[in-house]
Coordinates of C-alpha atoms and ligand atoms in Angstrom, one line a residue:
M1405 CA 54.0 -134.9 -157.3
E1406 CA 55.7 -131.9 -155.8
S1407 CA 53.8 -129.2 -153.8
E1408 CA 54.4 -126.8 -151.0
T1409 CA 51.5 -128.2 -149.0
T1410 CA 52.0 -127.9 -145.2
I1411 CA 50.0 -128.9 -142.2
E1412 CA 50.4 -127.2 -138.8
I1413 CA 47.9 -127.9 -136.0
E1414 CA 48.0 -126.1 -132.7
V1415 CA 46.1 -127.6 -129.7
H1416 CA 44.7 -125.6 -126.8
L1417 CA 42.3 -127.8 -125.0
D1418 CA 40.7 -127.0 -121.6
A1419 CA 43.1 -128.6 -119.1
D1420 CA 40.2 -129.4 -116.8
A1421 CA 37.2 -129.9 -119.0
A1422 CA 35.7 -132.2 -116.3
A1423 CA 35.8 -129.4 -113.7
T1424 CA 34.3 -126.9 -116.2
M1425 CA 31.4 -129.3 -116.8
R1426 CA 30.8 -129.8 -113.1
S1427 CA 30.5 -126.1 -112.5
D1428 CA 28.4 -125.5 -115.6
V1429 CA 25.9 -128.2 -114.8
R1430 CA 25.7 -127.2 -111.1
R1431 CA 25.0 -123.6 -112.0
G1432 CA 22.5 -124.6 -114.7
L1433 CA 20.5 -127.0 -112.5
L1434 CA 20.4 -124.6 -109.6
A1435 CA 19.2 -121.8 -111.9
E1436 CA 15.6 -120.7 -112.3
P1437 CA 14.4 -121.9 -114.9
K1438 CA 16.8 -124.9 -115.1
E1439 CA 19.2 -124.9 -118.0
L1440 CA 22.0 -127.0 -119.6
S1441 CA 24.5 -125.9 -122.2
P1442 CA 23.9 -127.4 -125.7
K1443 CA 27.6 -128.2 -125.9
Y1444 CA 26.9 -131.3 -123.7
F1445 CA 24.7 -132.9 -126.4
Y1446 CA 27.7 -133.8 -128.5
D1447 CA 29.4 -136.9 -127.1
E1448 CA 29.9 -139.6 -129.7
R1449 CA 26.3 -140.8 -129.6
G1450 CA 25.0 -137.2 -129.7
S1451 CA 27.1 -136.4 -132.7
Q1452 CA 25.7 -139.4 -134.5
L1453 CA 22.2 -138.5 -133.6
F1454 CA 22.8 -134.9 -134.9
E1455 CA 24.0 -136.5 -138.2
R1456 CA 20.7 -138.4 -138.4
I1457 CA 18.8 -135.2 -137.7
T1458 CA 20.5 -133.5 -140.7
E1459 CA 19.1 -136.3 -142.9
L1460 CA 15.5 -136.0 -141.7
E1461 CA 12.9 -134.7 -144.2
E1462 CA 11.6 -132.2 -141.6
Y1463 CA 15.1 -130.8 -140.8
Y1464 CA 15.7 -128.5 -143.7
P1465 CA 18.6 -126.2 -142.5
T1466 CA 21.5 -128.5 -143.5
R1467 CA 20.1 -129.1 -147.0
A1468 CA 19.3 -125.5 -147.5
E1469 CA 22.8 -124.4 -146.5
R1470 CA 24.4 -127.0 -148.8
E1471 CA 22.2 -125.8 -151.7
I1472 CA 23.5 -122.2 -151.2
L1473 CA 27.2 -123.3 -150.9
A1474 CA 26.9 -125.7 -153.9
G1475 CA 25.2 -123.2 -156.1
R1476 CA 26.7 -119.8 -155.1
S1477 CA 30.1 -120.2 -153.6
R1478 CA 31.8 -118.4 -156.5
E1479 CA 29.5 -115.5 -156.1
I1480 CA 30.1 -115.5 -152.3
V1481 CA 33.9 -115.7 -152.7
A1482 CA 33.8 -112.8 -155.3
A1483 CA 31.6 -110.7 -153.0
A1484 CA 34.1 -111.3 -150.2
G1485 CA 36.9 -109.9 -152.4
C1486 CA 38.5 -113.3 -153.2
P1487 CA 40.3 -113.8 -149.9
E1488 CA 43.6 -115.8 -149.5
T1489 CA 42.5 -117.5 -146.3
L1490 CA 39.5 -119.4 -145.2
V1491 CA 39.0 -119.7 -141.5
E1492 CA 36.2 -122.0 -140.4
L1493 CA 34.8 -122.0 -136.9
G1494 CA 33.5 -125.5 -136.1
S1495 CA 35.0 -127.1 -139.2
G1496 CA 34.5 -130.8 -138.3
S1497 CA 34.8 -132.9 -141.5
A1498 CA 34.6 -129.8 -143.6
A1499 CA 31.9 -131.4 -145.8
K1500 CA 30.5 -128.0 -146.9
T1501 CA 33.8 -126.2 -146.9
R1502 CA 35.0 -127.8 -150.1
H1503 CA 32.6 -125.6 -152.1
L1504 CA 34.2 -122.5 -150.7
L1505 CA 37.8 -123.8 -151.1
S1506 CA 37.1 -124.8 -154.7
A1507 CA 35.7 -121.4 -155.5
M1508 CA 38.8 -119.7 -154.0
E1509 CA 41.0 -122.1 -156.0
V1510 CA 39.1 -121.2 -159.2
G1511 CA 39.4 -117.5 -158.3
G1512 CA 43.1 -118.0 -158.0
C1513 CA 43.3 -116.6 -154.4
L1514 CA 43.4 -119.7 -152.2
R1515 CA 46.4 -120.1 -150.0
T1516 CA 45.5 -121.1 -146.5
Y1517 CA 42.8 -123.0 -144.7
V1518 CA 42.4 -122.5 -140.9
P1519 CA 40.0 -125.2 -139.5
V1520 CA 39.0 -124.4 -135.9
D1521 CA 37.4 -127.3 -134.1
I1522 CA 37.1 -128.9 -130.6
S1523 CA 38.0 -132.4 -131.9
E1524 CA 41.7 -133.0 -132.5
E1525 CA 41.1 -136.3 -134.3
I1526 CA 38.7 -134.8 -136.8
T1527 CA 40.9 -131.8 -137.4
H1528 CA 43.9 -134.0 -138.2
S1529 CA 42.0 -136.3 -140.6
T1530 CA 40.3 -133.5 -142.4
A1531 CA 43.6 -131.7 -142.9
A1532 CA 45.1 -134.8 -144.3
C1533 CA 42.3 -135.2 -146.8
L1534 CA 42.3 -131.6 -147.9
V1535 CA 46.0 -131.3 -148.7
E1536 CA 45.5 -134.2 -151.1
E1537 CA 42.5 -132.5 -152.7
Y1538 CA 44.1 -129.0 -152.9
P1539 CA 47.8 -129.2 -153.9
G1540 CA 49.8 -126.3 -152.5
L1541 CA 47.2 -125.6 -149.8
S1542 CA 48.7 -124.5 -146.4
I1543 CA 46.7 -125.7 -143.4
Q1544 CA 47.0 -124.0 -140.1
G1545 CA 44.5 -125.7 -137.8
L1546 CA 43.5 -124.8 -134.3
V1547 CA 42.0 -127.3 -131.9
C1548 CA 40.2 -125.3 -129.2
D1549 CA 36.9 -124.1 -127.9
F1550 CA 36.5 -121.2 -130.4
E1551 CA 34.2 -119.3 -128.1
R1552 CA 36.9 -119.1 -125.5
D1553 CA 40.0 -119.0 -127.9
L1554 CA 38.8 -116.7 -130.7
E1555 CA 41.7 -114.4 -130.3
R1556 CA 44.1 -117.3 -131.2
I1557 CA 43.0 -117.2 -134.9
P1558 CA 46.2 -116.3 -136.9
A1559 CA 46.1 -112.8 -138.4
D1560 CA 49.1 -112.6 -140.7
L1561 CA 47.6 -114.6 -143.6
G1562 CA 46.2 -111.9 -145.9
P1563 CA 42.5 -111.1 -146.3
R1564 CA 40.4 -113.8 -144.6
L1565 CA 36.9 -115.2 -145.0
I1566 CA 35.8 -116.3 -141.6
A1567 CA 33.0 -118.9 -142.0
F1568 CA 30.7 -119.8 -139.1
L1569 CA 28.2 -122.2 -140.7
G1570 CA 25.4 -124.6 -139.7
G1571 CA 23.3 -122.0 -137.9
T1572 CA 25.2 -122.5 -134.6
V1573 CA 25.2 -118.8 -133.9
G1574 CA 21.4 -119.3 -133.3
N1575 CA 22.3 -121.3 -130.2
L1576 CA 23.8 -118.3 -128.4
Y1577 CA 21.6 -116.1 -126.2
P1578 CA 21.4 -112.5 -127.4
D1579 CA 24.1 -111.2 -124.9
Q1580 CA 26.5 -114.0 -125.7
R1581 CA 25.9 -113.5 -129.4
R1582 CA 26.6 -109.8 -129.3
D1583 CA 29.8 -110.4 -127.3
F1584 CA 30.9 -113.1 -129.6
L1585 CA 30.3 -111.1 -132.8
A1586 CA 31.9 -108.0 -131.2
R1587 CA 35.0 -110.0 -130.4
L1588 CA 35.1 -111.2 -134.0
A1589 CA 34.6 -107.7 -135.3
A1590 CA 37.5 -106.5 -133.1
L1591 CA 39.9 -109.1 -134.6
M1592 CA 38.9 -108.5 -138.2
G1593 CA 40.8 -106.2 -140.5
P1594 CA 39.1 -104.0 -143.1
D1595 CA 39.5 -106.7 -145.8
D1596 CA 38.3 -109.6 -143.7
R1597 CA 34.7 -110.8 -144.1
L1598 CA 32.5 -113.0 -141.9
L1599 CA 30.3 -115.6 -143.6
L1600 CA 27.5 -116.5 -141.2
G1601 CA 24.9 -119.2 -141.6
T1602 CA 21.5 -118.5 -140.0
D1603 CA 18.1 -120.1 -140.2
L1604 CA 15.2 -117.8 -141.1
V1605 CA 11.9 -117.1 -139.5
K1606 CA 9.0 -119.1 -141.1
E1607 CA 5.7 -120.7 -140.2
T1608 CA 5.6 -122.0 -136.6
E1609 CA 4.4 -125.4 -137.8
R1610 CA 7.4 -126.1 -140.0
L1611 CA 9.8 -124.9 -137.3
E1612 CA 8.3 -127.1 -134.6
L1613 CA 8.3 -130.1 -136.9
A1614 CA 12.0 -129.5 -137.7
Y1615 CA 12.7 -129.8 -133.9
D1616 CA 10.2 -132.5 -133.1
D1617 CA 10.3 -135.0 -135.9
P1618 CA 7.7 -137.8 -135.9
A1619 CA 10.5 -140.5 -136.0
G1620 CA 11.7 -139.2 -132.6
V1621 CA 15.3 -138.7 -133.6
T1622 CA 15.4 -135.1 -132.1
A1623 CA 13.8 -136.4 -128.9
E1624 CA 16.5 -139.0 -128.6
F1625 CA 19.2 -136.3 -129.3
N1626 CA 17.7 -134.1 -126.6
K1627 CA 17.4 -136.8 -124.0
N1628 CA 21.0 -138.0 -124.8
V1629 CA 22.2 -135.1 -122.7
L1630 CA 20.8 -136.9 -119.6
T1631 CA 22.8 -140.0 -120.6
V1632 CA 25.9 -137.8 -120.7
L1633 CA 25.1 -136.5 -117.2
N1634 CA 24.5 -140.0 -115.9
R1635 CA 27.8 -141.2 -117.2
E1636 CA 30.0 -138.1 -116.5
L1637 CA 28.5 -136.9 -113.3
G1638 CA 27.1 -140.1 -111.8
A1639 CA 23.5 -138.8 -112.1
D1640 CA 20.4 -141.0 -111.9
F1641 CA 18.1 -139.5 -114.6
D1642 CA 15.7 -142.0 -116.1
L1643 CA 15.2 -141.0 -119.7
D1644 CA 11.6 -142.3 -119.7
D1645 CA 10.7 -139.8 -116.9
F1646 CA 11.3 -136.8 -119.2
Q1647 CA 9.5 -135.6 -122.3
H1648 CA 11.1 -133.8 -125.3
V1649 CA 9.5 -130.4 -125.8
A1650 CA 10.2 -128.1 -128.8
R1651 CA 8.2 -124.9 -129.1
Y1652 CA 8.6 -121.7 -131.1
D1653 CA 8.6 -118.4 -129.1
A1654 CA 7.5 -115.9 -131.8
E1655 CA 8.3 -112.9 -129.5
E1656 CA 11.9 -113.9 -129.2
A1657 CA 12.0 -115.5 -132.7
R1658 CA 13.5 -118.7 -131.4
M1659 CA 12.9 -122.4 -130.9
E1660 CA 13.2 -123.4 -127.3
I1661 CA 14.1 -127.1 -126.7
C1662 CA 13.4 -128.5 -123.3
L1663 CA 13.2 -131.6 -121.2
R1664 CA 10.0 -131.8 -119.1
S1665 CA 9.9 -133.9 -116.0
L1666 CA 6.6 -135.8 -116.1
A1667 CA 6.3 -136.0 -112.3
G1668 CA 7.8 -134.5 -109.2
R1669 CA 11.1 -136.1 -108.3
T1670 CA 14.6 -135.6 -106.9
I1671 CA 17.7 -136.3 -109.1
R1672 CA 21.0 -137.1 -107.5
L1673 CA 24.2 -136.1 -109.1
E1674 CA 27.0 -138.0 -107.2
A1675 CA 30.0 -136.1 -108.7
L1676 CA 28.5 -132.8 -107.7
D1677 CA 27.3 -134.1 -104.3
L1678 CA 24.0 -132.5 -105.3
S1679 CA 20.3 -133.4 -105.2
V1680 CA 18.0 -131.4 -107.4
D1681 CA 14.2 -131.3 -107.0
F1682 CA 11.9 -131.2 -110.0
A1683 CA 8.2 -130.2 -109.7
A1684 CA 5.8 -132.1 -111.9
G1685 CA 5.9 -130.5 -115.4
E1686 CA 9.1 -128.5 -114.6
E1687 CA 11.5 -128.1 -117.6
I1688 CA 15.2 -127.9 -118.2
R1689 CA 15.9 -125.7 -121.2
T1690 CA 18.6 -127.5 -123.2
E1691 CA 18.9 -125.3 -126.3
I1692 CA 17.6 -122.2 -128.0
S1693 CA 17.8 -121.9 -131.8
S1694 CA 17.2 -118.4 -133.0
K1695 CA 15.6 -117.6 -136.3
F1696 CA 16.4 -114.4 -138.2
T1697 CA 15.2 -112.0 -140.9
R1698 CA 17.5 -109.9 -143.0
Q1699 CA 16.4 -106.8 -141.1
R1700 CA 17.0 -108.5 -137.7
L1701 CA 20.4 -109.6 -138.8
E1702 CA 21.3 -106.1 -139.9
A1703 CA 20.5 -105.0 -136.3
V1704 CA 22.5 -107.9 -134.8
Y1705 CA 25.6 -106.9 -136.9
A1706 CA 25.2 -103.2 -136.1
E1707 CA 25.2 -103.8 -132.3
A1708 CA 28.4 -105.9 -132.7
G1709 CA 30.3 -103.3 -134.8
M1710 CA 29.7 -104.9 -138.2
E1711 CA 27.7 -104.3 -141.3
L1712 CA 25.8 -106.6 -143.6
R1713 CA 27.5 -106.7 -147.1
G1714 CA 25.9 -109.8 -148.8
W1715 CA 22.8 -111.9 -148.6
F1716 CA 22.5 -115.4 -150.1
T1717 CA 19.5 -117.6 -149.5
D1718 CA 18.3 -121.0 -150.9
T1719 CA 15.6 -120.9 -153.5
A1720 CA 12.9 -121.6 -150.9
G1721 CA 14.1 -118.7 -148.8
D1722 CA 14.4 -120.9 -145.7
Y1723 CA 18.0 -120.2 -144.8
A1724 CA 20.6 -117.5 -145.3
L1725 CA 24.4 -117.1 -145.6
S1726 CA 25.3 -113.5 -145.0
L1727 CA 28.5 -111.6 -145.5
A1728 CA 29.5 -109.0 -143.0
A1729 CA 32.4 -106.6 -142.6
P1730 CA 33.8 -104.7 -139.6
L1731 CA 32.7 -101.1 -139.3
Ligands
AVJ2563 C1 23.5 -127.4 -135.3 C2 23.0 -126.1 -133.4 C3 22.4 -125.4 -135.5 O1 19.9 -125.4 -133.7 O2 19.2 -126.3 -135.5 C4 19.0 -129.6 -134.3 C5 21.0 -128.2 -133.4 N1 19.1 -129.1 -132.3 N2 17.9 -130.1 -133.8 C6 20.0 -126.2 -134.6 C7 19.7 -128.9 -133.4 C8 18.0 -129.8 -132.5 C9 21.1 -127.2 -134.6 N3 22.5 -126.5 -134.7

């Protein structure tokens, strides 16, 4: 079979990821309160544990997002003006993306897919699968840290739909989120649209259960960051000395995920030549996961120079995909 399918993948990885990690972790553990970046959850084991989280009964966001994409992608693509290019931030295996690509194909506008992901291996294998599934599709992948390298997203590919799915925007602190969305707005043309996945505000009980499942998978996922520090930085954390904590802060409308030291102790991090004291009960915040309402999201877009143009939720109203345009 003949087709004009092409794959091009550009790689821009941090030349010294190890040094970046050392300075991030030093800053975080010396801060008050102590803090670690959620990006250090995702080594191979952490990624597997996250996969297991998405299959938990209590963790609804992944299923809710899939329901919206499976049922309403044609509507979403039409509302976005049937763009030629799909850019996906954090594309991974592109499991959910196929719904959007297929809707663009049916709409007759699909030309280019731009997967943006930190893993070179996954980006290559995903691209290889997709060109088989979508004859004539051109793939221009980007392997990078998209928060750092946003400005590298190709611009000369016609109207773009930029998808940022999974609710990952909820992990950014308000300042980071505003800066990130403002940078996105600045690189969007008038015909480009953002498709953003966000978890929605709901009863505290359901939120806390989603981040503290009875089977303990989320606790294991959270504690895995200590295993990462033990391995990468020669730290001596004992996972049994720390407790998984997940609580909803209604004022800030976000889940806070922490590791609480059950007793006072000193942790040694050999690669940082650093010893860190913990008081009994002291916590390290490892992640926030913000929850939104439509109204709150309108304000979030406004302060970043964008405007809400579309709103799609699952039938239960647990999760939203919103479309936004630059002002
Ligand atoms: C994939 C980052 C969106 O915040 O819900 C799941 C990560 N952390 N359970 C989320 C996560 C604990 C998840 N995100």
